[in-house]
mmCIF file of C-alpha atoms in Angstrom:
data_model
loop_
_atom_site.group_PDB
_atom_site.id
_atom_site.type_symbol
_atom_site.label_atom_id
_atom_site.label_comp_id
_atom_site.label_asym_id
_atom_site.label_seq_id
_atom_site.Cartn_x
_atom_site.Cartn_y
_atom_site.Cartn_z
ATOM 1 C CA UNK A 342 0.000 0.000 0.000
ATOM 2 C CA UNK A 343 1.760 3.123 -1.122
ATOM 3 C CA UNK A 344 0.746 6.571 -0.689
ATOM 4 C CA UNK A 345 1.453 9.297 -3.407
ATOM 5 C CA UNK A 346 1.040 12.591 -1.822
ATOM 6 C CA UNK A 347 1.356 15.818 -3.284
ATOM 7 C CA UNK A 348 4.584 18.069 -2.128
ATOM 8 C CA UNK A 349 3.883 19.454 1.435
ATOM 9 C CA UNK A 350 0.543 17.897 1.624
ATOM 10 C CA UNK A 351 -0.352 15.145 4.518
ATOM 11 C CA UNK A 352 0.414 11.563 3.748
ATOM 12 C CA UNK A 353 -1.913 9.478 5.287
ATOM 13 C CA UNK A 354 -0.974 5.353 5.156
ATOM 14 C CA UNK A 355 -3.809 2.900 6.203
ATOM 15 C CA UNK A 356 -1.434 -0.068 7.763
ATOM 16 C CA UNK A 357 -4.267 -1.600 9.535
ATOM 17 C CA UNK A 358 -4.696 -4.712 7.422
ATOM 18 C CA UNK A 359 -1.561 -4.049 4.836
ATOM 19 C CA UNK A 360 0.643 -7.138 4.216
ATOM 20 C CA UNK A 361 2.895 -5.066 2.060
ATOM 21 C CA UNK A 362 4.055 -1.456 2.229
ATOM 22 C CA UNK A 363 6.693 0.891 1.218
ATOM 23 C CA UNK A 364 8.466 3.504 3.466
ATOM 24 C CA UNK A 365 8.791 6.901 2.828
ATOM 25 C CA UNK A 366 12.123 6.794 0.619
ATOM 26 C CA UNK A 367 10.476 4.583 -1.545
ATOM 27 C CA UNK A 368 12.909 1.203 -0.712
ATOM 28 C CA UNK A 369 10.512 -1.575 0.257
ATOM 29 C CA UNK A 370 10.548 -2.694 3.772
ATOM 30 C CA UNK A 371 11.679 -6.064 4.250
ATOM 31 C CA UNK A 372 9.845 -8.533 5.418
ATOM 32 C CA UNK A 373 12.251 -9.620 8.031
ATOM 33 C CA UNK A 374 14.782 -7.833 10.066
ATOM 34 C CA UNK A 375 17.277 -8.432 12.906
ATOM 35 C CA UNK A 376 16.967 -7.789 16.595
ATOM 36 C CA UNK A 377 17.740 -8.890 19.997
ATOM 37 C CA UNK A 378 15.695 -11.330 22.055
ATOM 38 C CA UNK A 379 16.368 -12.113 25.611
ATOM 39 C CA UNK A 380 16.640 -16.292 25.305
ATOM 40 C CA UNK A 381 17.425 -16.764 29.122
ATOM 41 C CA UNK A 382 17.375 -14.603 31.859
ATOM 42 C CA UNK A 383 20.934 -13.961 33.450
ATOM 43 C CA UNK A 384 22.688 -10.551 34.250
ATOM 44 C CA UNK A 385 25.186 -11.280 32.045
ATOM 45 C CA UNK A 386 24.072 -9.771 28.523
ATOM 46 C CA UNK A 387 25.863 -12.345 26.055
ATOM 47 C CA UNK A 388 24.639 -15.231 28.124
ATOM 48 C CA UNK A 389 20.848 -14.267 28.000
ATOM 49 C CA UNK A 390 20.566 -12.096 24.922
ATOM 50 C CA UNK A 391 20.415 -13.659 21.275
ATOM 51 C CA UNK A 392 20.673 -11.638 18.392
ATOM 52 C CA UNK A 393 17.892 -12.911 15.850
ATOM 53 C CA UNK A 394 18.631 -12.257 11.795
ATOM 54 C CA UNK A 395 14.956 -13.208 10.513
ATOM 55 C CA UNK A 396 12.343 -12.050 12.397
ATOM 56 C CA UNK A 397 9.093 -10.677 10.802
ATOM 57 C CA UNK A 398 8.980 -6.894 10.756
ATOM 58 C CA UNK A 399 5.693 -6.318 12.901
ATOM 59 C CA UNK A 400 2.822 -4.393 11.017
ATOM 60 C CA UNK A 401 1.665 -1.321 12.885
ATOM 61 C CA UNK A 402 -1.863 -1.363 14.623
ATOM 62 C CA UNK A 403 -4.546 1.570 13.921
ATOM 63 C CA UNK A 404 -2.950 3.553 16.898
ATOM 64 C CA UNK A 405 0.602 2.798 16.501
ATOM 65 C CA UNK A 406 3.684 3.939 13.895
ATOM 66 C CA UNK A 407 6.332 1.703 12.342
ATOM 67 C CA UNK A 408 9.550 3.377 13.484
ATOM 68 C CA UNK A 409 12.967 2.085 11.435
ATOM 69 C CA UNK A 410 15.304 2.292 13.942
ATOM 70 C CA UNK A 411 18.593 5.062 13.804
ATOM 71 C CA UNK A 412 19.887 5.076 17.156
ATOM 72 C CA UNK A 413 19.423 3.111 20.551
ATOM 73 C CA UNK A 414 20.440 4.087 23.856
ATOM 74 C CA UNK A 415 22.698 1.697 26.226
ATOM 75 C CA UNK A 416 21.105 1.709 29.665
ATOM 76 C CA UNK A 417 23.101 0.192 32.697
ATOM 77 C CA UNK A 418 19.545 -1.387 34.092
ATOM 78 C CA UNK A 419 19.491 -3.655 30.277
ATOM 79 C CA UNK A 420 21.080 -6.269 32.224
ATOM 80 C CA UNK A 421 18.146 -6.060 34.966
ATOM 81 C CA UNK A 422 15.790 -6.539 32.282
ATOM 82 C CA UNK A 423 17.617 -9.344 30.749
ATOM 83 C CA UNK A 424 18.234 -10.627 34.031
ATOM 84 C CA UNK A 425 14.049 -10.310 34.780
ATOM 85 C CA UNK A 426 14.444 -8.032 37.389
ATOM 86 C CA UNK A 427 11.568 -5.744 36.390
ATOM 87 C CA UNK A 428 8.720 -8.032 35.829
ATOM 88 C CA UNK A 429 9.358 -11.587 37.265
ATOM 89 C CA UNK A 430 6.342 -13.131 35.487
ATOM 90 C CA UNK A 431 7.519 -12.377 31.938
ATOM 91 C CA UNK A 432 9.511 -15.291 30.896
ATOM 92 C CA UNK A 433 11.647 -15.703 27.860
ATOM 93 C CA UNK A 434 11.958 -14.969 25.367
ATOM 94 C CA UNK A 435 11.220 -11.501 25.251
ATOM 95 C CA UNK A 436 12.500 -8.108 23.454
ATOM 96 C CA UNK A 437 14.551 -5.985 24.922
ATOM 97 C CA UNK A 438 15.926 -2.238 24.531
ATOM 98 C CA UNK A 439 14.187 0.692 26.656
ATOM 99 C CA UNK A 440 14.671 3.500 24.013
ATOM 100 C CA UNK A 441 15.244 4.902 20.348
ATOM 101 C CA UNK A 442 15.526 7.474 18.011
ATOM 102 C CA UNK A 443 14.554 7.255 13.992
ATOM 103 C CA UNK A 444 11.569 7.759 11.158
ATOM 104 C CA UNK A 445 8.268 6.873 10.692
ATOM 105 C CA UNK A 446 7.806 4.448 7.658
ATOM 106 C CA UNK A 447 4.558 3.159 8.422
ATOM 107 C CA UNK A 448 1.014 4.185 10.493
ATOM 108 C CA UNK A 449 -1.997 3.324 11.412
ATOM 109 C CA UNK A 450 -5.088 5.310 10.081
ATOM 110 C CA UNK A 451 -5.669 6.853 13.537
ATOM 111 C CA UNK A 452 -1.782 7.456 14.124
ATOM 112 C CA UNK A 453 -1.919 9.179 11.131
ATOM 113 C CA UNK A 454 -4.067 12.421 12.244
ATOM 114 C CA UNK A 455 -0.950 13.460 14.523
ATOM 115 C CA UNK A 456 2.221 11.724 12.234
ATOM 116 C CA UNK A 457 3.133 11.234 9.476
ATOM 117 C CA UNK A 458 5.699 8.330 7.121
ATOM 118 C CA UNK A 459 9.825 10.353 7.509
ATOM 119 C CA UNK A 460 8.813 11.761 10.581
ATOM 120 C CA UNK A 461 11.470 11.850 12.777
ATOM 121 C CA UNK A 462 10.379 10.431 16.632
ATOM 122 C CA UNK A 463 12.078 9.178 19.874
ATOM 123 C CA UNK A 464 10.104 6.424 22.054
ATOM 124 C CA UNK A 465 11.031 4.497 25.226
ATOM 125 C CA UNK A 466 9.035 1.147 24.796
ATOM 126 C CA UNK A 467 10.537 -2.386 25.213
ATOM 127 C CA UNK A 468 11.947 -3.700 22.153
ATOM 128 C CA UNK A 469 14.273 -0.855 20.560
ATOM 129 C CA UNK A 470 17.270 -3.179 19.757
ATOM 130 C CA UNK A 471 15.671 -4.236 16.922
ATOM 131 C CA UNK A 472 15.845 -2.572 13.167
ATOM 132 C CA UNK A 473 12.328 -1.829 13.347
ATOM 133 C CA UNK A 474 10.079 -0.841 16.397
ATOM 134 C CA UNK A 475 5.926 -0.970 16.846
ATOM 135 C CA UNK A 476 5.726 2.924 18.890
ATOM 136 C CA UNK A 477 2.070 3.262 20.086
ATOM 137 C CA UNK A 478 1.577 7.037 18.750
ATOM 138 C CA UNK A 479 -0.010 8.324 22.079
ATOM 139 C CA UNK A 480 3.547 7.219 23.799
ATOM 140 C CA UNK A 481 5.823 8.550 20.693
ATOM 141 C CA UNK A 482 7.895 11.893 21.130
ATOM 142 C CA UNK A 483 8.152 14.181 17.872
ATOM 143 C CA UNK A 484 11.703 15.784 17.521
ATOM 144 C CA UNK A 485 13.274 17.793 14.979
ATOM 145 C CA UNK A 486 15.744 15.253 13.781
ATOM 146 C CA UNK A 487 16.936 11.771 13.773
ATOM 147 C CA UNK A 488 20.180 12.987 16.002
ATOM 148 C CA UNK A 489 21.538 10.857 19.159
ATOM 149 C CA UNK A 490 21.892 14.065 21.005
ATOM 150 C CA UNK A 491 17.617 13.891 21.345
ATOM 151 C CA UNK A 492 18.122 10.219 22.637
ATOM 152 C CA UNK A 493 20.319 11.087 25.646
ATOM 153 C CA UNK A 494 17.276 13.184 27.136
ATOM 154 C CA UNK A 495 14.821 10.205 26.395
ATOM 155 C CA UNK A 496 15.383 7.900 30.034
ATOM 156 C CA UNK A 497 18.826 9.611 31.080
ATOM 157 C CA UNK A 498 17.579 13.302 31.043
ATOM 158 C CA UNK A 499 14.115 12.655 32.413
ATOM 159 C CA UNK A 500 15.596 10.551 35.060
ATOM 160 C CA UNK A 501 17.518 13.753 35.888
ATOM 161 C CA UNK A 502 14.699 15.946 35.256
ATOM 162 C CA UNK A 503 11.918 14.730 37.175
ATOM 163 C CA UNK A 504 13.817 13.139 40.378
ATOM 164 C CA UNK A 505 15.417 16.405 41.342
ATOM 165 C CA UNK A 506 12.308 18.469 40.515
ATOM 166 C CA UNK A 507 10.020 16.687 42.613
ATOM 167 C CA UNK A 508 12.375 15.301 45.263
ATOM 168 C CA UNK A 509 15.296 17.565 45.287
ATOM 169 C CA UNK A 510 14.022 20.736 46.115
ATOM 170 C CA UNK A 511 16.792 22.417 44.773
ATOM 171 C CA UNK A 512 17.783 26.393 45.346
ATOM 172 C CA UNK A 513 19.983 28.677 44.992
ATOM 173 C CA UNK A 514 23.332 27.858 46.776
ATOM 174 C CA UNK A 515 23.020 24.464 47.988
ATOM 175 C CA UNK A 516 25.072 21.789 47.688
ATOM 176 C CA UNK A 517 24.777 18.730 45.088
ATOM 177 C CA UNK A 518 26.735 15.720 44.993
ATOM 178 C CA UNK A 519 26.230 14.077 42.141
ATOM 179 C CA UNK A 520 27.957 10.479 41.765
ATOM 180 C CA UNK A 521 29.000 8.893 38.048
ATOM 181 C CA UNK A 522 28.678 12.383 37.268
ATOM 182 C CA UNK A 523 30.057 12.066 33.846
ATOM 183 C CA UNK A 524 27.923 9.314 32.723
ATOM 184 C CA UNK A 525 24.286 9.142 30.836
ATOM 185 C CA UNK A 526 22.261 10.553 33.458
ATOM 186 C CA UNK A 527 24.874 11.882 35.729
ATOM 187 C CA UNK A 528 25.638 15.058 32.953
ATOM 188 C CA UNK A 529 22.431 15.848 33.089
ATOM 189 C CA UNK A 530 21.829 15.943 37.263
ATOM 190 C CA UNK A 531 25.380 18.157 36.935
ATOM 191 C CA UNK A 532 23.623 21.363 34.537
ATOM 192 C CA UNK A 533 20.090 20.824 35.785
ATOM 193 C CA UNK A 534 21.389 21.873 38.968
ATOM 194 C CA UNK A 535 23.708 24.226 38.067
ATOM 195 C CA UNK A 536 20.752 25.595 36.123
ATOM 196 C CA UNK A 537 18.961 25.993 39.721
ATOM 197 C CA UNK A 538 21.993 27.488 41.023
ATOM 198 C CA UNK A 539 23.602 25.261 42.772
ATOM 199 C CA UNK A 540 27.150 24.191 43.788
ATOM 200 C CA UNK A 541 27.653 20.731 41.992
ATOM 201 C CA UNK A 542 30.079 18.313 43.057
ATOM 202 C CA UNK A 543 30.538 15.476 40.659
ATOM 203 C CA UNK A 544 32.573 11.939 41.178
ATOM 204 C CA UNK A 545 34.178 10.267 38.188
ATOM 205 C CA UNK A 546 37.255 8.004 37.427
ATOM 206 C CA UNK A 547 39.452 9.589 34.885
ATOM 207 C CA UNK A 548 41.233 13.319 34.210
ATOM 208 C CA UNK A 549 39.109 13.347 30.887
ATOM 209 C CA UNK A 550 35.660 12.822 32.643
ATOM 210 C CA UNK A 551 37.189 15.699 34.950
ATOM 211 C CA UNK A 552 37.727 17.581 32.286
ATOM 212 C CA UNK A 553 34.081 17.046 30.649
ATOM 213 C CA UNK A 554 32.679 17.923 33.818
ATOM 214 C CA UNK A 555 33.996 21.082 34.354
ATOM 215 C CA UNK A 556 33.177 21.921 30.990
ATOM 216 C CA UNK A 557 29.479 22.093 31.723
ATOM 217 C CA UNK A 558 29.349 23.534 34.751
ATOM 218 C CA UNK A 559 30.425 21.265 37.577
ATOM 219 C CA UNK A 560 32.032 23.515 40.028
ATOM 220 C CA UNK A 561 34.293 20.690 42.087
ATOM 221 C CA UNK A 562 34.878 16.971 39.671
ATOM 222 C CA UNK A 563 36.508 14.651 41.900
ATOM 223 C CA UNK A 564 38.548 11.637 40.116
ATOM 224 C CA UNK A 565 37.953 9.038 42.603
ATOM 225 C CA UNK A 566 40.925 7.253 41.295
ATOM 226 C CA UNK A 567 43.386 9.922 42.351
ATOM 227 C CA UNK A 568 41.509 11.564 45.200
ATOM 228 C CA UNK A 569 40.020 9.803 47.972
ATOM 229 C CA UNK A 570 35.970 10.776 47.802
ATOM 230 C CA UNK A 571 35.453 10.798 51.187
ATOM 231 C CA UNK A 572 38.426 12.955 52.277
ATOM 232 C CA UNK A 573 37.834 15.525 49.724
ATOM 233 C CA UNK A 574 33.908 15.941 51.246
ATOM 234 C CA UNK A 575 35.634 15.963 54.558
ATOM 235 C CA UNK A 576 37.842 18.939 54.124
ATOM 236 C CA UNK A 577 36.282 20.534 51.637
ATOM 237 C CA UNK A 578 32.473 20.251 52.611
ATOM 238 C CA UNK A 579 32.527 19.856 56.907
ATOM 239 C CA UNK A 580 28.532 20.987 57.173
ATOM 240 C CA UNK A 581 27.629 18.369 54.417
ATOM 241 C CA UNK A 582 26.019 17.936 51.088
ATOM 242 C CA UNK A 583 22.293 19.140 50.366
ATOM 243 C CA UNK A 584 21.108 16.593 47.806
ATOM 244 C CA UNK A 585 23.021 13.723 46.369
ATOM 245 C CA UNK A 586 21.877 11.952 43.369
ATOM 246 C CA UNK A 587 23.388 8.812 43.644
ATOM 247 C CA UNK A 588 23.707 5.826 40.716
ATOM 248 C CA UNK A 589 26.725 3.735 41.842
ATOM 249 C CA UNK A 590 25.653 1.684 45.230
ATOM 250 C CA UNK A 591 27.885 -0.120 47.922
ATOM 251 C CA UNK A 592 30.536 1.880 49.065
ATOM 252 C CA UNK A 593 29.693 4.787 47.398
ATOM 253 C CA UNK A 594 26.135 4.694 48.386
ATOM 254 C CA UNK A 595 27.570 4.741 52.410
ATOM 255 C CA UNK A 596 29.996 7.501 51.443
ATOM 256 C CA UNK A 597 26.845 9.451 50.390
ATOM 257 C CA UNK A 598 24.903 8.890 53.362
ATOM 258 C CA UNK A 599 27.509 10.218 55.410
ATOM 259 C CA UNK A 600 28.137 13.022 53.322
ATOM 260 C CA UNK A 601 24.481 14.133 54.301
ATOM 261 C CA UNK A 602 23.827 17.258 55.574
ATOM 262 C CA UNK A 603 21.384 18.312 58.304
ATOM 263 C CA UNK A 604 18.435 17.674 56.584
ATOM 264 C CA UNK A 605 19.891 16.349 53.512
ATOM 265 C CA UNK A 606 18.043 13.896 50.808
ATOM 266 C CA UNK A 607 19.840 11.191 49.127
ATOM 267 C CA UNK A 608 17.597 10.028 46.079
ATOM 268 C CA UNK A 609 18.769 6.420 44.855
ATOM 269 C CA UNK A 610 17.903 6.539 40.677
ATOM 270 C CA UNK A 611 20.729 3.018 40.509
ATOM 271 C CA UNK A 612 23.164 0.891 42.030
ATOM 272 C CA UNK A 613 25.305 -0.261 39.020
ATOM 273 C CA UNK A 614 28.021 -1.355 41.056
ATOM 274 C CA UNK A 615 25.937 -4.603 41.865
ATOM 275 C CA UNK A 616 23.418 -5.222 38.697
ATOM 276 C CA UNK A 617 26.193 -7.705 37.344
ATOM 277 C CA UNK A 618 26.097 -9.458 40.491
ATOM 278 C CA UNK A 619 23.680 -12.594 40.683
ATOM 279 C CA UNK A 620 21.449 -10.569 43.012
ATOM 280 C CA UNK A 621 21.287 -7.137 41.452
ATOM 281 C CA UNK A 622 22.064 -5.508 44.467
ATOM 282 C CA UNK A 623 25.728 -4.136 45.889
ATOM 283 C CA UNK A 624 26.520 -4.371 50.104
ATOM 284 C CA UNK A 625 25.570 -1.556 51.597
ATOM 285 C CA UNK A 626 26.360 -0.701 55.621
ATOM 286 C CA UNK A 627 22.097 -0.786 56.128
ATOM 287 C CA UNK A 628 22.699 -1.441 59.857
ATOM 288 C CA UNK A 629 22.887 2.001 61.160
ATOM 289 C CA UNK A 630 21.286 3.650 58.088
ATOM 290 C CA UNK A 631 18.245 4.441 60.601
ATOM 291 C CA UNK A 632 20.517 6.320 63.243
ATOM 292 C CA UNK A 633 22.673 8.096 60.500
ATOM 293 C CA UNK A 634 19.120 9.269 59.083
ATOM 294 C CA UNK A 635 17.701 10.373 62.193
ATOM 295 C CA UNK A 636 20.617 12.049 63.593
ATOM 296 C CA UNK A 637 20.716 14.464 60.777
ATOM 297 C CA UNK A 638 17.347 14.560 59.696
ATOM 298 C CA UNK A 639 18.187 13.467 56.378
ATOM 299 C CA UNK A 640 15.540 11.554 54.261
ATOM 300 C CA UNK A 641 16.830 8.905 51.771
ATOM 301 C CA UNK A 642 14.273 8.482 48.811
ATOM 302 C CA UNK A 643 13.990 5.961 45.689
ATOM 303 C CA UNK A 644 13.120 6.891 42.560
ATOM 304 C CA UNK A 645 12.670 4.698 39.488
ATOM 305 C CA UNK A 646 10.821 6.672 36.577
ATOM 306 C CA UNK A 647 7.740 4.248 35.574
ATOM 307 C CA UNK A 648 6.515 5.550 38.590
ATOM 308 C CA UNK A 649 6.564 8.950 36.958
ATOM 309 C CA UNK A 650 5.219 8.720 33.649
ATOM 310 C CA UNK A 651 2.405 11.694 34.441
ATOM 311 C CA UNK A 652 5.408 14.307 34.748
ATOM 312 C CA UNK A 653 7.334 12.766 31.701
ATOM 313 C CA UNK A 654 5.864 14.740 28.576
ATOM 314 C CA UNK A 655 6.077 17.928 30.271
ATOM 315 C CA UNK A 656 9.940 17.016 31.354
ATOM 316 C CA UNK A 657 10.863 15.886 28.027
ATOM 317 C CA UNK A 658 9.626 19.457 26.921
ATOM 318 C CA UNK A 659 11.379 21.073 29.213
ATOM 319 C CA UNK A 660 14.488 19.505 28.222
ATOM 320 C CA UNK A 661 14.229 19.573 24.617
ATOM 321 C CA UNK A 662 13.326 23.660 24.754
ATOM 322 C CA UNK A 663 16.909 23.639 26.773
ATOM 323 C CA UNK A 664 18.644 21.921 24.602
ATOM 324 C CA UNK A 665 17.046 24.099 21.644
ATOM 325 C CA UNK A 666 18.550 27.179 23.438
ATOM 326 C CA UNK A 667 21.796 26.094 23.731
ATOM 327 C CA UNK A 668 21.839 25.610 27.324
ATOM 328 C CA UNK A 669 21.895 22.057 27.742
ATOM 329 C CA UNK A 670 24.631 20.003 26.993
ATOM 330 C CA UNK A 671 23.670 16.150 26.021
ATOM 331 C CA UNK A 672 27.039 14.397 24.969
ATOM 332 C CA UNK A 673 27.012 10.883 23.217
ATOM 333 C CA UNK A 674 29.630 8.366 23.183
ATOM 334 C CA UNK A 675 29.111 6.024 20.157
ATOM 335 C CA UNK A 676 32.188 4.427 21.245
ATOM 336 C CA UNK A 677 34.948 5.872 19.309
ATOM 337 C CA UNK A 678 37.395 5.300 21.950
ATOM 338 C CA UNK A 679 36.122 1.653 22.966
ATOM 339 C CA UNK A 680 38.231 -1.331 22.143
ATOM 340 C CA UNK A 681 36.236 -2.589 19.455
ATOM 341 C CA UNK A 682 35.757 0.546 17.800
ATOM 342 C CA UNK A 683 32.871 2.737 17.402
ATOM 343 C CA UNK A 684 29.364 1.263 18.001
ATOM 344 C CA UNK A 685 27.653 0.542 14.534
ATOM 345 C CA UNK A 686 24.689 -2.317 14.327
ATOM 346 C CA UNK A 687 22.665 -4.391 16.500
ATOM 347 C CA UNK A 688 25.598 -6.730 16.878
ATOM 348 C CA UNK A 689 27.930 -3.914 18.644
ATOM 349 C CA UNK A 690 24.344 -3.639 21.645
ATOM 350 C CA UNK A 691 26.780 -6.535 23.082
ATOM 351 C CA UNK A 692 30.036 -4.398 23.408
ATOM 352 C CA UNK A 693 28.698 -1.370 24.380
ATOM 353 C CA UNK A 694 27.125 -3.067 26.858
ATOM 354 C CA UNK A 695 30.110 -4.393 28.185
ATOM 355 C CA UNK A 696 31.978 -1.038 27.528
ATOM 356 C CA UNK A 697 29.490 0.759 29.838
ATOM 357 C CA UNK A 698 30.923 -1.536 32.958
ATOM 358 C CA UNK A 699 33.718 -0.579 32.190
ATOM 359 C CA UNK A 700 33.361 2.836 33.397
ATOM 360 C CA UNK A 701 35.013 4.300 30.820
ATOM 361 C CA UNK A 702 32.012 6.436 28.780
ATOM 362 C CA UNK A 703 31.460 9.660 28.712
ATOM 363 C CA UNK A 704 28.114 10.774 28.492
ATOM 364 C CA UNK A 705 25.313 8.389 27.280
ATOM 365 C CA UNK A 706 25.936 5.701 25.296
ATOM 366 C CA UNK A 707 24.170 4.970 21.957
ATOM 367 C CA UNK A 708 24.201 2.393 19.038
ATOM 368 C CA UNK A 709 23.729 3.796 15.485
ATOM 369 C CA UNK A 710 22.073 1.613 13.373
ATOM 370 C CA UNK A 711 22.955 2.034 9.339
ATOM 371 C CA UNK A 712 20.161 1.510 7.106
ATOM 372 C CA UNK A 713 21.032 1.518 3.593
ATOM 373 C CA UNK A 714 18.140 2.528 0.718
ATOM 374 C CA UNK A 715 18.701 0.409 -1.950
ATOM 375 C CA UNK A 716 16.195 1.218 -3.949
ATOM 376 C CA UNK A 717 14.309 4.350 -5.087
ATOM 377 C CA UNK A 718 11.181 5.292 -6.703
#
């Protein structure tokens, strides 16, 4: 089914019932595509994902879009989900991938009163390592371009975003301690409070992350590897930290805690340190959390952002109108310094993956996925 539509006017595509169908550049869509399919559950990526060459490319619903693909976004909590973490019931196999970035090729008749085919949108849905992804429209996120840069804000910023907005209670002149600081979601907690005016203190593990953090704002990086976290808060912060948004768990999780200010909040968006271990979760000194709490006041809150979905349009707004301005920095690594080289096709999911443990990205990481048009009408 293949719409003709004049130059600027709306191209509506029925996909309801279509077994054949044509994207908007005019190559056919193939009937099968590659993707990744968690096989057995296990924290440990290559052991329970498969990467699948012929599966059928699904045929959008009345409501939904077709979306081919561009770029994918490497989140640390993929090996929760392919460990079955989230949703115990769901057994495998089952897609994975919490985000993406690329064009509409196909709609349903209702999608098509809001989209339309070689639109460019970003979606978090399970199932984005795959070439092509079923987006329901009311869930899909229209953006400019098909650029990596609008990725980063999809799971990473809004994490940011919403969690210190409606648990941070950030002003002018207090004192954030943000951990992983360089990483996906970590840049972002760095400027959003610096946009609120804050002093930012940010913990990494390299002089290049250091470097990268200071470059957008953060007002004290500390290289964990060369400077002892602790002592640096110690000398250099005596009353405390105000907020700390803390991703890394175990030790640095009870470095945070007493780090805490009177009246301080810790808010807990991760614990990476311990997803790869056979329990998810990372030591933590929980034994006099209580007293250390009460002594200070200090509140310690999780936050986990399908919890938040009725603040997440207006935060991904919010973001994108920063980054529009010029205000917002949202760096990529598509692996150009990793091992293997830089991250290009479903097959590379597997070392970025592995690169992100690591420890060694800057900024969030992202898969590109080249589609070549080999045919034209």
């Amino acid at each position: 089914m293949l719409r003709l539509a004049a130059a600027g006017a709306r191209a509506i595509v029925d996909m309801s019932y279509a077994r054949h169908f044509l994207d908007f550049q005019g190559s056919a869509i193939p009937r099968t595509m590659q993707k990744l399919v968690v096989t057995q559950l296990s924290p440990n990526f290559h052991e329970a994902v498969t990467l699948r060459r012929d599966c059928p490319v699904p045929l959008p619903g009345d409501g939904d879009l077709l979306v081919r693909n561009r770029f994918v976004g490497i989140n640390a909590s993929d090996i929760n989900y392919s460990a079955g973490r989230y949703d115990p019931s769901v057994k495998p196999p089952f897609d994975i991938g919490f985000e993406g970035i690329g064009e509409v090729v196909a709609l349903g008749l209702s999608a098509s009163a809001k989209y339309t085919v070689g639109q460019a949108v970003a979606y978090v849905t399970p199932g984005s390592f795959a070439e092509y992804t079923v987006v329901p429209a009311s869930i899909a996120i229209p953006v400019p371009s098909v650029k990596p840069e609008y990725l980063t804000m999809l799971v990473s910023g809004t994490t940011a975003y919403i969690s210190l907005k409606e648990l941070g209670e950030l002003s002018e002149g207090k004192k954030v301690l943000v951990t992983a600081a360089a990483g996906g979601t970590g840049q972002f907690a760095v400027q959003l409070s610096k946009i609120a005016k804050c002093h930012v203190i940010g913990t990494c593990s390299s002089d290049e992350k250091s470097a990268f953090l200071k470059s957008v704002g953060c007002d004290r990086p500390i290289n964990y590897r060369t400077e002892p976290v602790d002592t640096v808060l110690k000398q250099e912060y005596p009353e405390g930290v105000d907020v700390v948004y803390e991703s890394v768990g175990g030790a640095m999780f009870d470095l945070a805690v007493d780090a805490l200010a009177t009246k301080g909040r810790l808010i807990v968006i991760g614990f990476i340190s311990g997803y790869q271990s056979p329990t998810g979760l990372s030591p933590v000194k929980a034994g006099a959390l209580p007293a250390k709490l009460l002594k200070k006041s200090a509140s310690l809150q999780g936050f986990f952002l399908n919890h938040y979905f009725s603040k997440y349009q207006a935060a991904m707004g919010h973001l994108l109108e920063l980054y529009a301005r010029g205000d917002l920095v949202c760096e990529v690594d598509l692996g150009h310094l990793a091992p293997s080289g830089r991250f290009v096709g479903l097959e590379s999911v597997f070392q970025a993956v592995d690169y992100m443990y690591t420890g060694k990205n800057i900024g969030k990481l992202v898969v590109e996925l080249p589609h070549p048009v080999s045919s034209k009408l």
